[in-house]
């Protein structure tokens, strides 16, 4: 039996997609890349779209949804999403549509999936916790602020893909107009580095084998700032900490 593995096609404001596989089941979380680019990035990770059992959608924003419909239509794959995300009208018809009910566990073959409601400015956004053979992976991006519900749901993971969207000072002095700055930095926007660190501390680090800094803003953050915010929690051992880049993504990571 295989281990629980994950990889990133790319992470950031220009597109997000995450692969999860346990050797038996393989799913894609979001696809914010155009069809050809998504296929190219999948191939870079050794995956053909027809090897995917499903695409799961967190919410309807373009950097997460853009390629889902084209990929599903071309390769005939099922799409899982909340009714609210579907009602945004941004997906189009797909070969197979399955409803995600937040807080209602479901399974795709050998993968057990918990969809978790999160505070974000979308119609019915969720993030996911995956479980296979007693190993747990949390995918937690596009989160306005850490709630008690989120902390409870994502405690006890063996690996965590965690949003580190912006550095608060860079956002403050950066090029965004005031309204967009308020949206990004607000309670329904995106996590700042310091918020990610505070959330990580609440979740506990003893069990975490991998912590992935994800969804970094190209204008309002830098990888070294995200790492600097989280590293002090690891007692000087930063080997568990890694960044998912927008252009290169992240190669396969195994959870032992």
Short mmCIF file of C-alpha atoms in Angstrom, two decimals:
data_model
loop_
_atom_site.label_atom_id
_atom_site.label_comp_id
_atom_site.label_asym_id
_atom_site.label_seq_id
_atom_site.Cartn_x
_atom_site.Cartn_y
_atom_site.Cartn_z
CA UNK A 1 0.00 0.00 0.00
CA UNK A 2 1.21 3.50 -0.85
CA UNK A 3 1.87 6.41 1.45
CA UNK A 4 -0.15 9.59 1.50
CA UNK A 5 1.63 11.97 -0.89
CA UNK A 6 0.98 15.47 -2.13
CA UNK A 7 2.38 17.95 -4.64
CA UNK A 8 1.57 21.43 -5.91
CA UNK A 9 1.16 22.43 -9.56
CA UNK A 10 1.61 26.02 -8.39
CA UNK A 11 0.39 28.28 -5.62
CA UNK A 12 -0.34 32.00 -5.64
CA UNK A 13 -2.62 34.68 -7.08
CA UNK A 14 -2.04 33.48 -10.67
CA UNK A 15 -3.24 29.92 -10.07
CA UNK A 16 -3.53 27.17 -7.47
CA UNK A 17 -3.78 23.39 -7.74
CA UNK A 18 -2.78 20.60 -5.36
CA UNK A 19 -2.39 16.87 -6.06
CA UNK A 20 -3.13 14.28 -3.37
CA UNK A 21 -2.46 10.56 -3.81
CA UNK A 22 -2.25 7.51 -1.58
CA UNK A 23 -1.17 5.14 -4.34
CA UNK A 24 -4.73 3.94 -4.92
CA UNK A 25 -6.67 7.19 -5.26
CA UNK A 26 -5.49 10.43 -6.82
CA UNK A 27 -7.38 13.74 -6.72
CA UNK A 28 -6.73 17.34 -7.67
CA UNK A 29 -7.79 20.17 -5.35
CA UNK A 30 -8.67 23.21 -7.46
CA UNK A 31 -7.25 24.10 -10.85
CA UNK A 32 -6.58 27.79 -11.37
CA UNK A 33 -4.54 27.24 -14.53
CA UNK A 34 -5.74 27.12 -18.13
CA UNK A 35 -6.20 23.70 -19.70
CA UNK A 36 -2.88 23.44 -21.53
CA UNK A 37 -0.90 24.88 -18.63
CA UNK A 38 -2.62 22.51 -16.18
CA UNK A 39 -1.83 19.53 -18.40
CA UNK A 40 1.78 20.67 -18.69
CA UNK A 41 2.16 21.06 -14.93
CA UNK A 42 0.53 17.69 -14.27
CA UNK A 43 2.93 16.06 -16.72
CA UNK A 44 5.83 17.67 -14.88
CA UNK A 45 4.69 15.71 -11.81
CA UNK A 46 4.27 12.49 -13.80
CA UNK A 47 0.46 12.57 -13.90
CA UNK A 48 -1.94 12.35 -16.85
CA UNK A 49 -5.36 13.94 -16.25
CA UNK A 50 -7.09 10.61 -16.90
CA UNK A 51 -5.27 9.20 -13.88
CA UNK A 52 -7.24 11.57 -11.64
CA UNK A 53 -10.27 10.19 -9.82
CA UNK A 54 -11.80 13.63 -9.25
CA UNK A 55 -11.30 17.37 -8.97
CA UNK A 56 -12.35 19.00 -5.69
CA UNK A 57 -13.13 22.73 -5.65
CA UNK A 58 -12.65 24.96 -2.62
CA UNK A 59 -14.46 28.03 -4.00
CA UNK A 60 -15.25 29.95 -7.18
CA UNK A 61 -12.41 32.49 -7.42
CA UNK A 62 -10.60 32.30 -10.75
CA UNK A 63 -7.19 31.43 -9.32
CA UNK A 64 -8.79 28.20 -8.03
CA UNK A 65 -11.54 27.47 -10.56
CA UNK A 66 -10.29 28.66 -13.98
CA UNK A 67 -9.20 25.30 -15.35
CA UNK A 68 -11.62 22.98 -13.54
CA UNK A 69 -14.37 22.99 -16.15
CA UNK A 70 -12.11 22.65 -19.22
CA UNK A 71 -10.08 19.88 -17.55
CA UNK A 72 -13.19 17.96 -16.46
CA UNK A 73 -14.90 18.30 -19.83
CA UNK A 74 -11.86 17.25 -21.84
CA UNK A 75 -10.94 14.26 -19.68
CA UNK A 76 -14.35 13.24 -18.33
CA UNK A 77 -13.54 13.55 -14.64
CA UNK A 78 -15.99 14.09 -11.75
CA UNK A 79 -16.08 17.46 -10.00
CA UNK A 80 -16.91 17.84 -6.29
CA UNK A 81 -18.03 21.26 -5.04
CA UNK A 82 -20.50 22.97 -2.71
CA UNK A 83 -23.89 24.11 -4.01
CA UNK A 84 -22.87 27.71 -3.28
CA UNK A 85 -19.79 27.40 -5.44
CA UNK A 86 -21.88 25.92 -8.24
CA UNK A 87 -24.44 28.74 -7.97
CA UNK A 88 -21.70 31.28 -8.69
CA UNK A 89 -22.23 30.26 -12.31
CA UNK A 90 -18.50 30.26 -13.07
CA UNK A 91 -17.91 26.56 -13.69
CA UNK A 92 -20.08 25.64 -16.66
CA UNK A 93 -21.37 22.16 -17.35
CA UNK A 94 -19.22 19.22 -16.31
CA UNK A 95 -19.59 15.47 -17.02
CA UNK A 96 -20.28 14.53 -13.40
CA UNK A 97 -21.10 16.87 -10.52
CA UNK A 98 -21.12 15.81 -6.87
CA UNK A 99 -22.23 18.02 -4.00
CA UNK A 100 -19.95 18.73 -1.08
CA UNK A 101 -21.85 19.41 2.14
CA UNK A 102 -19.60 21.31 4.57
CA UNK A 103 -18.74 19.36 7.74
CA UNK A 104 -20.08 16.16 6.12
CA UNK A 105 -17.34 13.57 5.64
CA UNK A 106 -17.24 11.68 2.36
CA UNK A 107 -14.90 9.30 0.57
CA UNK A 108 -13.45 8.98 -2.90
CA UNK A 109 -12.29 5.38 -3.06
CA UNK A 110 -9.54 5.05 -0.41
CA UNK A 111 -9.38 8.76 0.50
CA UNK A 112 -11.56 10.02 3.36
CA UNK A 113 -12.26 13.75 3.07
CA UNK A 114 -13.55 16.30 5.56
CA UNK A 115 -14.76 19.57 3.97
CA UNK A 116 -14.36 22.43 6.45
CA UNK A 117 -16.17 25.77 6.26
CA UNK A 118 -13.77 28.73 6.35
CA UNK A 119 -14.20 32.52 6.52
CA UNK A 120 -13.47 33.81 3.01
CA UNK A 121 -15.27 36.16 0.62
CA UNK A 122 -16.86 33.49 -1.54
CA UNK A 123 -20.34 31.95 -1.68
CA UNK A 124 -19.75 28.68 0.19
CA UNK A 125 -16.00 28.13 0.57
CA UNK A 126 -14.45 25.05 2.10
CA UNK A 127 -10.97 23.70 2.73
CA UNK A 128 -10.13 20.03 3.12
CA UNK A 129 -8.59 17.49 5.44
CA UNK A 130 -7.61 14.19 3.82
CA UNK A 131 -7.07 10.90 5.58
CA UNK A 132 -5.70 7.60 4.36
CA UNK A 133 -4.23 4.73 6.39
CA UNK A 134 -4.08 6.80 9.60
CA UNK A 135 -2.24 9.70 7.94
CA UNK A 136 -3.81 13.14 7.67
CA UNK A 137 -3.12 16.06 5.34
CA UNK A 138 -4.68 19.49 5.77
CA UNK A 139 -5.14 21.89 2.85
CA UNK A 140 -5.85 25.26 4.42
CA UNK A 141 -5.60 28.29 2.13
CA UNK A 142 -7.85 31.28 1.36
CA UNK A 143 -8.68 31.90 4.99
CA UNK A 144 -9.57 35.35 6.31
CA UNK A 145 -8.79 34.56 9.93
CA UNK A 146 -8.29 31.49 12.15
CA UNK A 147 -11.54 30.46 13.82
CA UNK A 148 -11.95 27.99 16.66
CA UNK A 149 -13.81 25.75 14.22
CA UNK A 150 -10.83 25.74 11.85
CA UNK A 151 -8.35 25.09 14.67
CA UNK A 152 -10.38 22.12 15.90
CA UNK A 153 -10.81 20.68 12.40
CA UNK A 154 -7.14 20.88 11.38
CA UNK A 155 -5.53 19.74 14.62
CA UNK A 156 -3.75 16.40 14.47
CA UNK A 157 -2.53 16.59 10.86
CA UNK A 158 0.69 14.91 9.74
CA UNK A 159 1.24 17.56 7.05
CA UNK A 160 -0.31 20.95 6.42
CA UNK A 161 -0.51 23.19 3.36
CA UNK A 162 -1.01 26.57 5.01
CA UNK A 163 -1.73 29.98 3.54
CA UNK A 164 0.94 32.62 4.11
CA UNK A 165 -0.52 35.19 1.76
CA UNK A 166 0.98 38.49 2.80
CA UNK A 167 3.32 40.40 5.03
CA UNK A 168 1.24 43.08 6.71
CA UNK A 169 3.82 45.84 6.19
CA UNK A 170 4.30 44.96 2.52
CA UNK A 171 0.52 44.99 2.02
CA UNK A 172 0.28 48.38 3.76
CA UNK A 173 2.91 50.06 1.57
CA UNK A 174 2.27 48.02 -1.57
CA UNK A 175 0.59 48.89 -4.88
CA UNK A 176 -2.94 47.68 -4.15
CA UNK A 177 -5.72 50.31 -3.94
CA UNK A 178 -7.11 50.91 -0.42
CA UNK A 179 -10.28 48.88 -1.02
CA UNK A 180 -8.32 45.82 -2.13
CA UNK A 181 -5.91 46.18 0.79
CA UNK A 182 -8.87 46.14 3.17
CA UNK A 183 -10.29 43.07 1.46
CA UNK A 184 -7.04 41.09 1.48
CA UNK A 185 -6.18 42.02 5.07
CA UNK A 186 -9.71 41.71 6.43
CA UNK A 187 -11.45 38.89 8.27
CA UNK A 188 -12.83 37.46 5.00
CA UNK A 189 -9.65 37.82 2.94
CA UNK A 190 -6.31 36.07 3.30
CA UNK A 191 -3.95 35.05 6.09
CA UNK A 192 -0.94 37.22 6.91
CA UNK A 193 2.33 35.53 7.83
CA UNK A 194 1.88 36.39 11.50
CA UNK A 195 -1.64 34.94 11.49
CA UNK A 196 -0.36 31.73 9.91
CA UNK A 197 2.27 31.46 12.65
CA UNK A 198 -0.31 32.05 15.37
CA UNK A 199 -2.62 29.43 13.85
CA UNK A 200 0.21 26.93 13.55
CA UNK A 201 1.07 27.43 17.21
CA UNK A 202 -2.54 26.71 18.17
CA UNK A 203 -2.62 23.58 16.03
CA UNK A 204 0.56 22.19 17.55
CA UNK A 205 3.64 21.04 15.69
CA UNK A 206 4.60 17.74 17.31
CA UNK A 207 2.93 15.56 14.69
CA UNK A 208 3.60 17.74 11.63
CA UNK A 209 6.16 16.22 9.27
CA UNK A 210 5.72 18.86 6.54
CA UNK A 211 4.49 22.45 6.70
CA UNK A 212 4.02 24.09 3.31
CA UNK A 213 3.80 27.87 3.03
CA UNK A 214 1.34 28.45 0.21
CA UNK A 215 -0.63 31.10 -1.70
CA UNK A 216 2.11 33.73 -1.27
CA UNK A 217 1.22 37.07 -2.87
CA UNK A 218 3.69 38.15 -5.54
CA UNK A 219 3.20 41.81 -4.55
CA UNK A 220 2.78 41.60 -0.78
CA UNK A 221 5.06 38.82 0.40
CA UNK A 222 8.37 37.08 -0.12
CA UNK A 223 9.28 33.46 0.66
CA UNK A 224 11.95 34.50 3.15
CA UNK A 225 9.40 36.55 5.12
CA UNK A 226 6.97 33.62 5.35
CA UNK A 227 9.75 31.29 6.46
CA UNK A 228 11.00 33.87 8.96
CA UNK A 229 7.53 34.08 10.53
CA UNK A 230 7.12 30.32 10.95
CA UNK A 231 10.69 29.17 11.65
CA UNK A 232 10.80 30.28 15.32
CA UNK A 233 8.07 27.72 16.08
CA UNK A 234 10.33 24.88 14.94
CA UNK A 235 13.15 25.29 17.49
CA UNK A 236 15.69 26.01 14.79
CA UNK A 237 14.80 22.92 12.73
CA UNK A 238 13.44 24.33 9.49
CA UNK A 239 13.72 21.04 7.59
CA UNK A 240 9.96 20.50 7.94
CA UNK A 241 9.20 23.88 6.36
CA UNK A 242 8.92 24.43 2.60
CA UNK A 243 7.38 26.94 0.19
CA UNK A 244 5.03 26.10 -2.70
CA UNK A 245 6.05 28.46 -5.49
CA UNK A 246 3.77 30.02 -8.10
CA UNK A 247 5.90 29.02 -11.07
CA UNK A 248 7.49 25.73 -9.99
CA UNK A 249 4.89 24.46 -7.55
CA UNK A 250 6.16 21.76 -5.21
CA UNK A 251 7.38 18.29 -6.11
CA UNK A 252 5.90 15.19 -4.49
CA UNK A 253 6.14 15.07 -0.69
CA UNK A 254 5.58 11.82 1.23
CA UNK A 255 3.90 11.56 4.62
CA UNK A 256 5.47 8.66 6.51
#
